[in-house]
Short mmCIF file of C-alpha atoms and ligand atoms in Angstrom, two decimals:
data_model
loop_
_atom_site.label_atom_id
_atom_site.label_comp_id
_atom_site.label_asym_id
_atom_site.label_seq_id
_atom_site.Cartn_x
_atom_site.Cartn_y
_atom_site.Cartn_z
CA MET B 1 -18.19 -56.49 -10.94
CA ARG B 2 -17.94 -54.76 -14.11
CA ILE B 3 -14.59 -54.88 -15.59
CA ILE B 4 -13.27 -53.08 -18.49
CA GLN B 5 -9.78 -53.58 -20.14
CA ILE B 6 -8.14 -51.21 -22.34
CA ALA B 7 -5.15 -52.31 -24.52
CA ALA B 8 -3.18 -52.08 -27.64
CA GLU B 9 -3.48 -55.69 -28.09
CA PHE B 10 -5.73 -58.64 -28.09
CA ALA B 11 -4.71 -62.01 -29.32
CA PRO B 12 -5.02 -63.56 -31.81
CA ILE B 13 -6.71 -60.77 -33.77
CA ALA B 14 -4.17 -58.07 -32.72
CA LYS B 15 -1.13 -59.50 -31.21
CA ALA B 16 2.45 -58.34 -31.30
CA GLY B 17 3.73 -60.38 -28.49
CA GLY B 18 2.85 -61.35 -24.75
CA LEU B 19 0.50 -58.37 -24.00
CA GLY B 20 -2.20 -59.56 -26.56
CA GLU B 21 -1.96 -63.34 -25.19
CA VAL B 22 -2.57 -61.69 -21.52
CA LEU B 23 -5.51 -59.80 -22.44
CA LEU B 24 -7.09 -62.94 -23.91
CA GLY B 25 -6.20 -65.20 -21.36
CA LEU B 26 -7.13 -63.13 -18.44
CA THR B 27 -10.41 -61.87 -20.06
CA ARG B 28 -11.40 -65.46 -21.01
CA GLU B 29 -10.72 -66.77 -17.65
CA LEU B 30 -12.70 -64.16 -15.82
CA ILE B 31 -15.62 -64.84 -18.17
CA GLN B 32 -15.25 -68.67 -17.30
CA GLN B 33 -15.52 -67.40 -13.84
CA HIS B 34 -18.80 -65.36 -14.46
CA HIS B 35 -17.58 -61.98 -14.27
CA SER B 36 -18.55 -59.17 -16.61
CA VAL B 37 -15.53 -58.10 -18.54
CA GLU B 38 -15.18 -56.17 -21.89
CA VAL B 39 -12.10 -55.36 -23.58
CA LEU B 40 -11.46 -52.16 -25.58
CA ILE B 41 -8.83 -51.95 -28.58
CA PRO B 42 -8.14 -49.91 -31.75
CA LYS B 43 -9.89 -51.28 -34.82
CA TYR B 44 -6.80 -52.09 -36.71
CA SER B 45 -7.46 -52.27 -40.55
CA PHE B 46 -5.45 -55.61 -40.53
CA ILE B 47 -8.02 -57.14 -38.37
CA GLN B 48 -9.89 -59.61 -40.03
CA PRO B 49 -13.65 -59.36 -39.96
CA GLN B 50 -14.17 -63.10 -40.11
CA ALA B 51 -12.15 -63.55 -36.95
CA LEU B 52 -15.20 -61.26 -35.24
CA ASN B 53 -18.55 -62.72 -34.35
CA GLN B 54 -21.62 -60.35 -33.94
CA LEU B 55 -19.75 -57.45 -35.39
CA LYS B 56 -21.83 -54.17 -35.24
CA ILE B 57 -21.65 -50.72 -34.87
CA GLU B 58 -22.45 -49.64 -31.20
CA VAL B 59 -21.82 -45.92 -31.45
CA PRO B 60 -21.80 -44.65 -35.29
CA ASP B 61 -20.30 -41.32 -34.76
CA TYR B 62 -18.79 -39.74 -31.71
CA ARG B 63 -16.23 -37.08 -31.57
CA CYS B 64 -13.00 -36.81 -29.83
CA THR B 65 -10.62 -33.70 -29.89
CA GLU B 66 -7.00 -33.63 -30.98
CA LYS B 67 -4.91 -30.38 -31.21
CA GLY B 68 -8.33 -28.54 -31.29
CA GLN B 69 -9.54 -30.55 -34.14
CA SER B 70 -12.70 -32.63 -33.55
CA ILE B 71 -12.35 -36.17 -35.07
CA SER B 72 -15.07 -38.92 -35.80
CA ASN B 73 -14.87 -42.28 -34.40
CA THR B 74 -17.16 -45.30 -34.53
CA MET B 75 -17.24 -47.82 -31.87
CA TRP B 76 -17.86 -51.29 -33.01
CA SER B 77 -18.80 -54.35 -30.68
CA ALA B 78 -18.22 -57.84 -31.60
CA VAL B 79 -17.41 -61.28 -29.75
CA ALA B 80 -13.57 -62.48 -30.52
CA GLU B 81 -12.59 -65.60 -28.80
CA ASP B 82 -15.70 -65.86 -26.79
CA CYS B 83 -14.90 -62.32 -25.22
CA PRO B 84 -17.07 -59.30 -25.90
CA ILE B 85 -14.80 -56.36 -27.25
CA HIS B 86 -15.10 -52.82 -28.44
CA LEU B 87 -13.08 -51.75 -31.47
CA LEU B 88 -12.60 -47.94 -31.86
CA GLU B 89 -12.26 -46.92 -35.49
CA ALA B 90 -10.88 -43.46 -35.63
CA ARG B 91 -11.25 -41.78 -38.96
CA HIS B 92 -8.08 -39.80 -38.33
CA PRO B 93 -6.54 -37.83 -41.13
CA SER B 94 -3.22 -39.38 -40.41
CA GLY B 95 -4.90 -43.11 -40.55
CA TYR B 96 -3.55 -43.94 -36.99
CA PHE B 97 -4.72 -47.42 -36.91
CA HIS B 98 -4.56 -48.25 -40.76
CA ARG B 99 -1.34 -49.53 -40.53
CA ASP B 100 0.50 -53.17 -41.11
CA ASN B 101 1.47 -53.03 -37.73
CA ILE B 102 0.59 -52.56 -34.16
CA TYR B 103 3.77 -50.41 -33.30
CA GLY B 104 6.89 -49.14 -34.82
CA TYR B 105 5.67 -45.72 -36.23
CA PRO B 106 7.34 -42.20 -35.69
CA ASP B 107 3.83 -41.06 -34.30
CA ASP B 108 2.97 -44.11 -31.83
CA ILE B 109 2.77 -41.69 -29.05
CA ALA B 110 0.13 -39.66 -30.93
CA ARG B 111 -1.63 -42.80 -32.03
CA PHE B 112 -2.04 -44.11 -28.53
CA LEU B 113 -2.57 -41.15 -26.76
CA TYR B 114 -5.31 -40.23 -28.99
CA PHE B 115 -6.65 -43.91 -28.49
CA SER B 116 -6.56 -43.24 -24.69
CA ARG B 117 -8.55 -40.08 -24.85
CA ALA B 118 -11.16 -41.43 -27.52
CA ALA B 119 -11.43 -44.78 -25.19
CA ILE B 120 -12.25 -42.60 -22.04
CA GLU B 121 -14.88 -40.27 -24.20
CA TYR B 122 -16.51 -43.36 -25.24
CA LEU B 123 -16.87 -44.49 -21.63
CA LYS B 124 -18.38 -40.90 -20.64
CA LEU B 125 -20.82 -41.34 -23.71
CA LYS B 126 -22.04 -44.79 -22.32
CA GLY B 127 -22.08 -43.41 -18.89
CA GLU B 128 -22.50 -46.79 -17.28
CA PRO B 129 -20.76 -47.46 -13.75
CA ILE B 130 -17.65 -49.49 -14.11
CA ASP B 131 -15.97 -51.14 -11.09
CA ILE B 132 -12.60 -51.81 -12.32
CA LEU B 133 -10.89 -50.03 -15.28
CA HIS B 134 -7.86 -52.11 -16.15
CA ILE B 135 -5.15 -50.61 -18.43
CA HIS B 136 -1.94 -51.85 -19.73
CA GLU B 137 1.40 -50.55 -20.72
CA TRP B 138 2.47 -46.94 -21.36
CA HIS B 139 -0.28 -47.16 -24.48
CA THR B 140 -3.03 -46.69 -22.31
CA ALA B 141 -1.48 -45.33 -19.20
CA ALA B 142 -2.82 -41.69 -20.04
CA CYS B 143 -6.32 -43.11 -19.27
CA ALA B 144 -5.34 -42.65 -15.55
CA VAL B 145 -3.91 -39.40 -16.18
CA LEU B 146 -7.22 -38.23 -18.25
CA LEU B 147 -9.45 -39.54 -15.51
CA ARG B 148 -7.92 -38.10 -12.53
CA SER B 149 -7.39 -34.69 -14.45
CA LEU B 150 -10.42 -34.16 -16.60
CA TYR B 151 -13.11 -36.62 -16.14
CA MET B 152 -13.18 -37.26 -12.53
CA LYS B 153 -16.65 -36.02 -11.92
CA GLU B 154 -18.14 -37.26 -15.03
CA LEU B 155 -17.43 -41.10 -14.93
CA SER B 156 -18.31 -43.57 -12.24
CA ILE B 157 -15.32 -45.63 -12.23
CA GLY B 158 -14.49 -47.62 -8.81
CA ASN B 159 -10.86 -48.00 -9.42
CA VAL B 160 -8.20 -48.02 -12.00
CA ILE B 161 -5.44 -50.71 -12.17
CA PHE B 162 -2.28 -50.41 -14.46
CA THR B 163 -0.48 -53.47 -15.21
CA ILE B 164 3.31 -53.11 -16.41
CA HIS B 165 4.18 -55.85 -18.77
CA ASN B 166 7.65 -54.36 -19.89
CA LEU B 167 9.12 -51.48 -17.87
CA GLU B 168 11.66 -51.17 -20.83
CA TYR B 169 9.10 -49.39 -23.10
CA GLN B 170 7.95 -46.25 -21.17
CA GLY B 171 6.48 -43.73 -23.91
CA LYS B 172 8.59 -40.75 -23.41
CA CYS B 173 7.30 -37.61 -25.07
CA ALA B 174 7.15 -34.05 -24.96
CA PRO B 175 4.60 -31.89 -22.97
CA HIS B 176 2.94 -30.83 -26.17
CA ASP B 177 1.92 -34.52 -26.81
CA LEU B 178 -0.17 -34.16 -23.91
CA ASP B 179 -1.47 -30.71 -24.92
CA ALA B 180 -2.72 -32.58 -28.25
CA ILE B 181 -5.29 -34.44 -26.12
CA GLY B 182 -6.36 -31.60 -24.05
CA LEU B 183 -4.02 -32.05 -21.14
CA ASP B 184 -1.75 -29.23 -20.04
CA GLY B 185 1.48 -30.89 -20.75
CA ALA B 186 3.67 -28.43 -18.88
CA SER B 187 1.66 -28.76 -15.68
CA PHE B 188 2.66 -32.33 -15.52
CA LEU B 189 6.53 -31.68 -15.53
CA SER B 190 7.21 -32.11 -12.07
CA PRO B 191 8.94 -35.20 -10.11
CA ASN B 192 5.69 -36.32 -8.32
CA GLN B 193 3.86 -36.07 -11.80
CA LEU B 194 4.82 -37.40 -15.38
CA GLN B 195 8.42 -35.67 -15.45
CA ASP B 196 10.88 -38.31 -16.69
CA PRO B 197 13.27 -39.35 -13.85
CA ASP B 198 16.28 -38.82 -15.97
CA PHE B 199 17.36 -35.30 -14.75
CA ARG B 200 19.23 -34.63 -18.17
CA TYR B 201 16.16 -34.24 -19.92
CA PRO B 202 13.73 -32.47 -17.56
CA GLN B 203 11.17 -31.32 -20.19
CA THR B 204 10.38 -34.94 -21.13
CA ILE B 205 7.06 -36.51 -20.05
CA ASN B 206 7.06 -40.08 -19.22
CA LEU B 207 3.68 -41.83 -20.00
CA LEU B 208 4.19 -45.03 -18.20
CA LYS B 209 5.13 -42.98 -14.86
CA GLY B 210 1.62 -41.44 -15.42
CA GLY B 211 0.08 -44.73 -14.95
CA ILE B 212 2.09 -45.30 -11.92
CA VAL B 213 1.37 -42.25 -10.32
CA HIS B 214 -2.22 -42.00 -11.08
CA ALA B 215 -3.72 -45.56 -11.08
CA ASP B 216 -5.28 -46.87 -7.88
CA ALA B 217 -3.15 -49.84 -7.80
CA ILE B 218 -0.19 -51.20 -10.11
CA ASN B 219 1.26 -54.66 -10.75
CA THR B 220 3.68 -56.30 -12.78
CA VAL B 221 3.53 -59.94 -14.39
CA SER B 222 5.74 -61.86 -12.07
CA PRO B 223 6.77 -61.81 -8.33
CA THR B 224 10.59 -61.55 -9.37
CA TYR B 225 10.23 -59.17 -11.71
CA ALA B 226 8.13 -56.98 -9.26
CA LYS B 227 11.16 -57.24 -6.94
CA GLU B 228 13.75 -56.64 -9.42
CA ILE B 229 12.26 -53.36 -10.62
CA VAL B 230 12.07 -51.67 -7.47
CA THR B 231 15.75 -51.94 -7.34
CA PRO B 232 17.74 -48.87 -8.93
CA LYS B 233 19.84 -51.25 -11.06
CA LEU B 234 16.76 -52.83 -13.14
CA GLY B 235 14.26 -50.21 -12.11
CA CYS B 236 14.80 -48.14 -15.52
CA GLY B 237 15.00 -45.05 -13.63
CA LEU B 238 11.40 -45.56 -12.18
CA SER B 239 12.28 -47.85 -9.01
CA SER B 240 11.42 -45.29 -6.49
CA ASN B 241 8.33 -44.46 -7.97
CA LEU B 242 7.51 -48.15 -8.32
CA LYS B 243 8.36 -48.89 -4.66
CA LYS B 244 6.15 -45.96 -3.53
CA ALA B 245 3.13 -47.34 -5.50
CA LYS B 246 3.42 -50.70 -3.71
CA LEU B 247 4.02 -52.80 -6.99
CA SER B 248 2.81 -56.28 -6.77
CA GLY B 249 3.65 -59.14 -9.00
CA ILE B 250 0.99 -61.40 -10.34
CA LEU B 251 2.57 -64.37 -12.57
CA ASN B 252 0.91 -64.39 -16.23
CA GLY B 253 -0.68 -67.75 -17.35
CA ILE B 254 -1.03 -69.19 -20.95
CA ASP B 255 -4.57 -69.48 -22.54
CA SER B 256 -5.27 -73.18 -22.58
CA LYS B 257 -7.36 -73.18 -25.66
CA LEU B 258 -4.89 -71.17 -27.89
CA TRP B 259 -2.23 -73.36 -26.38
CA ASN B 260 -3.32 -77.06 -26.56
CA PRO B 261 -1.16 -79.68 -28.16
CA ALA B 262 -4.30 -82.10 -27.82
CA LEU B 263 -6.20 -79.75 -30.36
CA ASP B 264 -3.79 -77.48 -31.95
CA PRO B 265 -4.96 -77.06 -35.56
CA PHE B 266 -1.38 -76.25 -36.93
CA LEU B 267 0.26 -79.43 -35.72
CA ALA B 268 0.97 -82.47 -38.00
CA ALA B 269 0.56 -84.85 -34.75
CA ARG B 270 -1.46 -83.82 -31.67
CA TYR B 271 -0.70 -85.37 -28.02
CA CYS B 272 -1.44 -84.42 -24.51
CA ALA B 273 0.07 -84.86 -21.11
CA ASP B 274 -2.19 -87.90 -20.43
CA ASP B 275 -0.94 -89.80 -23.41
CA SER B 276 1.81 -92.53 -23.02
CA LEU B 277 5.54 -91.25 -23.16
CA ALA B 278 5.72 -93.43 -26.50
CA LYS B 279 2.83 -91.75 -27.83
CA ILE B 280 4.03 -88.18 -26.73
CA VAL B 281 7.35 -88.83 -28.35
CA LYS B 282 6.10 -90.41 -31.51
CA ALA B 283 3.78 -87.30 -32.11
CA LYS B 284 6.81 -84.92 -31.54
CA THR B 285 8.92 -86.79 -34.05
CA ALA B 286 6.12 -86.69 -36.74
CA ASN B 287 6.13 -82.63 -36.03
CA LYS B 288 9.84 -82.65 -36.55
CA ASP B 289 9.72 -84.63 -39.81
CA PHE B 290 6.97 -82.35 -40.84
CA LEU B 291 9.18 -79.37 -40.74
CA LYS B 292 12.22 -81.21 -41.71
CA LYS B 293 10.72 -82.10 -44.93
CA ARG B 294 9.01 -78.41 -45.41
CA TYR B 295 12.49 -76.71 -45.15
CA SER B 296 14.49 -79.39 -46.40
CA LEU B 297 16.68 -80.05 -43.25
CA ASN B 298 18.23 -83.07 -41.81
CA TRP B 299 18.19 -83.14 -38.11
CA THR B 300 17.52 -86.82 -37.49
CA GLY B 301 18.97 -88.05 -34.05
CA ARG B 302 20.16 -84.48 -33.26
CA PRO B 303 18.88 -82.49 -30.23
CA LEU B 304 16.74 -79.95 -31.84
CA VAL B 305 16.91 -76.40 -29.88
CA GLY B 306 14.90 -73.37 -30.90
CA SER B 307 14.20 -69.90 -30.04
CA ILE B 308 10.84 -68.05 -30.97
CA THR B 309 11.41 -64.37 -29.92
CA ARG B 310 11.54 -60.62 -30.65
CA LEU B 311 15.10 -60.12 -31.37
CA ALA B 312 15.75 -57.46 -28.80
CA PRO B 313 18.78 -56.89 -26.59
CA GLN B 314 16.35 -57.63 -23.76
CA LYS B 315 15.98 -61.29 -25.14
CA GLY B 316 19.84 -61.77 -24.87
CA THR B 317 20.34 -61.76 -28.68
CA HIS B 318 24.15 -62.14 -28.11
CA LEU B 319 23.62 -65.35 -26.52
CA ILE B 320 21.09 -66.64 -29.05
CA LYS B 321 24.02 -66.13 -31.65
CA GLU B 322 26.27 -67.69 -29.62
CA ALA B 323 23.73 -70.57 -28.96
CA ILE B 324 23.54 -71.33 -32.64
CA HIS B 325 27.37 -71.91 -32.99
CA GLN B 326 27.61 -73.87 -29.60
CA THR B 327 24.75 -75.87 -30.65
CA LEU B 328 26.23 -77.03 -33.97
CA ASN B 329 29.55 -77.60 -32.21
CA ALA B 330 27.85 -80.04 -29.98
CA GLY B 331 26.12 -81.84 -32.62
CA GLY B 332 22.80 -80.44 -32.41
CA ALA B 333 20.39 -78.43 -34.71
CA PHE B 334 18.98 -75.02 -34.34
CA VAL B 335 15.88 -73.17 -35.19
CA LEU B 336 15.35 -69.33 -34.89
CA LEU B 337 11.96 -67.84 -35.51
CA GLY B 338 12.48 -64.23 -34.65
CA SER B 339 11.38 -60.76 -35.78
CA THR B 340 13.15 -57.42 -35.22
CA PRO B 341 12.41 -53.93 -36.31
CA ASP B 342 16.44 -53.28 -35.43
CA SER B 343 18.59 -53.28 -38.87
CA VAL B 344 21.71 -53.65 -36.85
CA ILE B 345 20.62 -56.73 -35.06
CA HIS B 346 18.91 -57.93 -38.10
CA GLN B 347 22.23 -57.71 -39.98
CA GLU B 348 24.05 -59.65 -37.26
CA PHE B 349 21.72 -62.59 -37.45
CA ALA B 350 21.63 -62.31 -41.58
CA GLU B 351 25.25 -62.84 -41.40
CA ILE B 352 24.94 -66.09 -39.30
CA LYS B 353 22.17 -67.25 -41.81
CA GLU B 354 24.60 -66.61 -44.62
CA LEU B 355 27.26 -68.48 -42.76
CA TYR B 356 25.23 -71.57 -42.38
CA LYS B 357 23.13 -71.28 -45.67
CA ASP B 358 24.08 -74.79 -46.74
CA ASN B 359 24.16 -76.35 -43.38
CA PRO B 360 21.20 -78.79 -43.11
CA HIS B 361 20.98 -78.59 -39.12
CA VAL B 362 20.11 -74.68 -39.10
CA LEU B 363 17.06 -72.77 -39.91
CA ILE B 364 16.68 -69.13 -39.48
CA LEU B 365 13.63 -67.23 -40.26
CA PHE B 366 12.98 -63.40 -39.85
CA GLU B 367 9.27 -63.17 -39.50
CA HIS B 368 6.60 -63.30 -37.04
CA ASN B 369 4.78 -66.37 -38.07
CA GLU B 370 1.87 -67.58 -35.66
CA GLU B 371 1.33 -71.03 -37.34
CA LEU B 372 4.99 -71.87 -37.66
CA ALA B 373 5.56 -71.02 -33.86
CA HIS B 374 2.87 -73.70 -32.78
CA GLN B 375 4.53 -76.17 -35.09
CA LEU B 376 8.06 -75.48 -33.56
CA TYR B 377 6.42 -75.85 -30.05
CA GLY B 378 5.22 -79.20 -31.09
CA ALA B 379 8.46 -80.31 -32.59
CA LEU B 380 11.48 -78.81 -30.51
CA ASP B 381 13.38 -80.91 -27.98
CA PHE B 382 14.60 -77.84 -26.24
CA LEU B 383 13.58 -73.90 -26.03
CA LEU B 384 16.37 -71.57 -25.31
CA VAL B 385 15.29 -68.32 -23.47
CA PRO B 386 18.42 -66.49 -22.33
CA SER B 387 16.77 -63.31 -21.74
CA ILE B 388 18.84 -60.67 -19.77
CA SER B 389 15.60 -59.38 -18.36
CA GLU B 390 12.12 -60.95 -18.69
CA PRO B 391 9.03 -59.51 -17.15
CA CYS B 392 7.29 -63.01 -17.34
CA GLY B 393 7.85 -64.83 -20.53
CA LEU B 394 5.38 -66.85 -22.37
CA THR B 395 7.21 -68.98 -24.68
CA GLN B 396 8.81 -71.08 -21.85
CA LEU B 397 5.27 -71.63 -20.56
CA ILE B 398 3.96 -72.54 -24.08
CA ALA B 399 7.19 -75.08 -24.39
CA LEU B 400 6.34 -76.86 -21.06
CA ARG B 401 2.84 -77.43 -22.27
CA TYR B 402 4.01 -78.85 -25.45
CA GLY B 403 6.77 -81.12 -24.11
CA THR B 404 9.54 -79.01 -25.16
CA ILE B 405 12.24 -78.64 -22.19
CA PRO B 406 13.17 -75.05 -21.60
CA ILE B 407 16.72 -73.70 -21.04
CA ILE B 408 16.54 -70.56 -19.54
CA ARG B 409 18.53 -67.68 -17.81
CA SER B 410 17.42 -67.24 -14.22
CA THR B 411 15.83 -63.78 -14.35
CA GLY B 412 12.20 -62.17 -13.75
CA GLY B 413 9.13 -64.71 -14.58
CA LEU B 414 11.71 -67.13 -16.23
CA LYS B 415 13.13 -67.64 -12.43
CA ASP B 416 9.54 -68.12 -11.24
CA THR B 417 8.29 -70.77 -13.39
CA VAL B 418 11.41 -73.00 -14.65
CA PHE B 419 13.42 -74.91 -12.39
CA ASP B 420 16.60 -76.76 -13.09
CA CYS B 421 16.36 -80.55 -13.12
CA GLU B 422 19.45 -81.05 -11.16
CA ASP B 423 18.89 -78.49 -8.30
CA GLY B 424 18.49 -80.35 -5.13
CA GLU B 425 16.91 -77.41 -3.18
CA VAL B 426 13.90 -77.53 -5.44
CA LEU B 427 11.00 -80.21 -4.95
CA LEU B 428 11.53 -83.07 -7.60
CA GLN B 429 8.05 -82.54 -9.07
CA GLN B 430 8.88 -78.80 -9.76
CA ARG B 431 11.97 -79.65 -11.79
CA ASN B 432 11.00 -78.81 -15.30
CA GLY B 433 14.27 -77.47 -17.34
CA PHE B 434 17.80 -76.44 -17.41
CA VAL B 435 18.77 -72.93 -15.70
CA PHE B 436 21.67 -70.92 -16.21
CA TYR B 437 22.62 -67.90 -14.11
CA GLU B 438 25.38 -65.60 -15.54
CA PRO B 439 24.38 -64.01 -19.16
CA THR B 440 27.79 -65.30 -20.59
CA PRO B 441 28.58 -67.77 -23.35
CA ALA B 442 30.32 -70.02 -20.64
CA ALA B 443 27.11 -70.38 -18.72
CA LEU B 444 24.97 -70.94 -21.66
CA ASN B 445 27.39 -73.65 -23.12
CA SER B 446 27.45 -75.40 -19.64
CA ALA B 447 23.28 -75.55 -19.70
CA LEU B 448 23.48 -76.54 -23.31
CA LEU B 449 25.89 -79.24 -22.94
CA ARG B 450 23.98 -80.75 -19.70
CA ALA B 451 20.85 -80.65 -21.86
CA PHE B 452 22.35 -82.65 -24.70
CA ASN B 453 23.95 -85.18 -22.38
CA LEU B 454 20.53 -85.98 -20.90
CA PHE B 455 19.01 -86.22 -24.46
CA ARG B 456 21.73 -88.67 -25.63
CA THR B 457 22.52 -90.71 -22.42
CA ASP B 458 19.52 -91.04 -20.19
CA VAL B 459 16.48 -91.35 -22.41
CA ALA B 460 14.33 -92.19 -19.45
CA THR B 461 14.94 -89.04 -17.31
CA HIS B 462 14.73 -86.82 -20.27
CA GLN B 463 11.42 -88.18 -21.05
CA THR B 464 10.07 -88.03 -17.42
CA LEU B 465 11.28 -84.39 -17.55
CA LEU B 466 9.40 -83.55 -20.76
CA ARG B 467 6.24 -85.22 -19.19
CA ARG B 468 6.66 -83.33 -15.93
CA GLY B 469 6.75 -80.02 -17.87
CA MET B 470 3.57 -80.94 -19.66
CA GLN B 471 1.86 -81.60 -16.31
CA CYS B 472 2.81 -78.00 -14.93
CA ASP B 473 -0.35 -75.95 -14.47
CA TYR B 474 0.34 -72.40 -15.97
CA SER B 475 -3.24 -71.82 -17.19
CA TRP B 476 -4.82 -68.51 -16.27
CA LYS B 477 -6.81 -70.02 -13.41
CA LYS B 478 -4.74 -69.06 -10.23
CA PRO B 479 -3.47 -65.59 -11.90
CA THR B 480 -7.33 -64.66 -12.49
CA GLN B 481 -7.98 -65.47 -8.75
CA GLU B 482 -5.08 -63.22 -7.70
CA TYR B 483 -6.39 -60.38 -10.10
CA LEU B 484 -9.94 -60.92 -8.74
CA SER B 485 -8.38 -60.53 -5.10
CA LEU B 486 -6.48 -57.46 -6.09
CA TYR B 487 -10.01 -56.02 -7.47
CA ARG B 488 -11.78 -56.99 -4.51
CA LYS B 489 -9.45 -55.39 -2.00
CA LEU B 490 -9.41 -52.15 -4.18
CA SER B 491 -13.31 -52.14 -4.19
CA GLU B 492 -13.59 -52.76 -0.56
CA SER B 493 -10.96 -50.20 0.57
CA SER B 494 -12.69 -47.57 -1.62
CA GLN B 495 -16.08 -48.26 -0.23
CA LYS B 496 -14.33 -47.81 3.28
CA THR B 497 -12.96 -44.61 2.29
CA ARG B 498 -16.46 -43.26 0.91
CA ARG B 499 -18.38 -44.59 3.87
CA SER B 500 -15.79 -42.52 5.99
CA HIS B 501 -16.38 -39.65 3.91
CA VAL B 502 -19.97 -39.99 4.29
CA ARG B 503 -19.58 -40.17 7.96
CA ILE B 504 -17.45 -36.82 7.97
CA GLU B 505 -19.97 -35.08 5.81
CA GLN B 506 -22.68 -36.22 8.01
CA ALA B 507 -20.88 -35.18 11.24
CA GLY B 508 -20.09 -31.74 9.60
CA SER B 509 -23.97 -31.07 8.68
CA VAL B 510 -25.03 -32.10 12.09
CA LYS B 511 -22.41 -29.99 13.89
CA ASN B 512 -23.25 -26.87 11.37
CA LYS B 513 -26.99 -27.30 12.51
CA ILE B 514 -25.96 -27.30 16.16
CA ILE B 515 -23.92 -24.19 15.72
P1 ADP S 601 7.42 -60.58 -25.34
O1 ADP S 601 6.01 -60.14 -25.04
O2 ADP S 601 8.38 -60.10 -24.55
O3 ADP S 601 7.82 -60.47 -27.07
P2 ADP S 601 6.53 -63.31 -24.27
O4 ADP S 601 7.38 -64.40 -24.12
O5 ADP S 601 5.80 -62.56 -23.17
O6 ADP S 601 7.70 -61.93 -24.78
O7 ADP S 601 5.50 -63.56 -25.54
C1 ADP S 601 5.82 -63.61 -26.79
C2 ADP S 601 4.76 -64.50 -27.68
O8 ADP S 601 4.93 -63.95 -28.98
C3 ADP S 601 4.80 -65.84 -27.55
O9 ADP S 601 3.25 -66.33 -27.97
C4 ADP S 601 5.63 -66.25 -28.56
O10 ADP S 601 5.35 -67.67 -29.34
C5 ADP S 601 5.12 -65.28 -30.02
N1 ADP S 601 6.44 -64.94 -30.77
C6 ADP S 601 7.49 -64.47 -30.42
N2 ADP S 601 8.18 -64.21 -31.59
C7 ADP S 601 7.35 -64.87 -32.66
C8 ADP S 601 7.72 -64.89 -34.04
N3 ADP S 601 8.59 -64.64 -34.60
N4 ADP S 601 6.72 -65.62 -34.71
C9 ADP S 601 5.69 -65.98 -34.17
N5 ADP S 601 5.33 -65.79 -32.72
C10 ADP S 601 6.15 -65.27 -31.97
#
């Protein structure tokens, strides 16, 4: 089976969050299971050539049209993290991918629409048959629309799969944005096409909806999120489209090579699930001490809670703020590693940082820092994930692998992966964290206090919980099997459809002859 994935991210060379890690983890596991898979992403100027092996020009110059202008592109090929990847270098006058970050620019819609068209043009140029084209998020949803509208006869693609990693980001734009890449934008303004479901804005195009309407199969990244977003309350306006498209949920995994406390190059002390509890605890203490020294803090003897997150309302920022105060009141220490483009949210956290600037039990850092994230997973006692909605969430999975006990609000993928240590209805072996339900300070406080109580009064149970978390298998093995069975099911059903079309055509020609 030949699989091509087109996306905006691929970790670690181009990662903004979970999307890049999914592309890496799924691709690496598909390769491990002997499937042919390639990834296509933009060649962002911040990608370090040293991170790429066998980098070479694959197609020196091919053209893609935007607003009637012909733009030159180069397609590069390379191997990144053992995965074959293609990198689109667009010589676009606006320097679409010559930016410091992946997203966050006023022309993001134009950038990723252009990328989608240029990616499809490249596939056409290559002319090789593809069994599965796997596209991700609104950024590449237009590939499905382009294929159906303009390239149907020119490309041999078995099936298109569209994965929604976060329904909150939908790529809303104007019809003329589609015109720019050669589609007739106005012709997509109908309820069964790309018209945004918000009736107040009938002239709005919704790119994510384009993926839902035009792909052959749609999935999202956890079973609970799949159930949540087909309800009007959580469907962000698209619940009925998602229901009609028969959305399924496949839980994400984490890449076992990228996240491995036994080999992690960023950790001061390494450890693994098979080590004795004494060795694990000693290594985590050494990792705590390393950070304590580096940031001149003092949290000896205190439960260390952390949050490693994009600071967006969806992540429960009001609860994270609350948790900092509550943790200190209850005699703990707190580290926040968060980044946000939102100046209001930034200001709110900056005020808390100022309030505690002389407190040796608090560290608040506004940055995206991969190395520090690894060090924190290796040091924290508890990771707080109080999301309001969470498609899957990777931080709780990484935390489990690093012997950091998650404290989560029960929603989406968090609900599928973390089970409360006191929940008598869950098998003992599955209980791996602390869970609260209502998105309120009181519910959060009660979970935090239960965690601190265990940490202080029952070392044996606390450590058993820590080890049980490390033993959970949230690798890509099982999710990859589920993706493969989705790919196969689609291939089989399209073969059946093709066979029945051939039969109908043959029957028609026989009938014609008789007549
Ligand atoms: P999302 O994709 O919604 O941001 P996920 O939980 O799916 O959330 O994935 C987040 C990924 O990004 C994790 O690997 C996490 O460690 C990482 N991450 C989040 N914030 C930061 C940060 N400030 N610095 C470094 N890594 C971060």
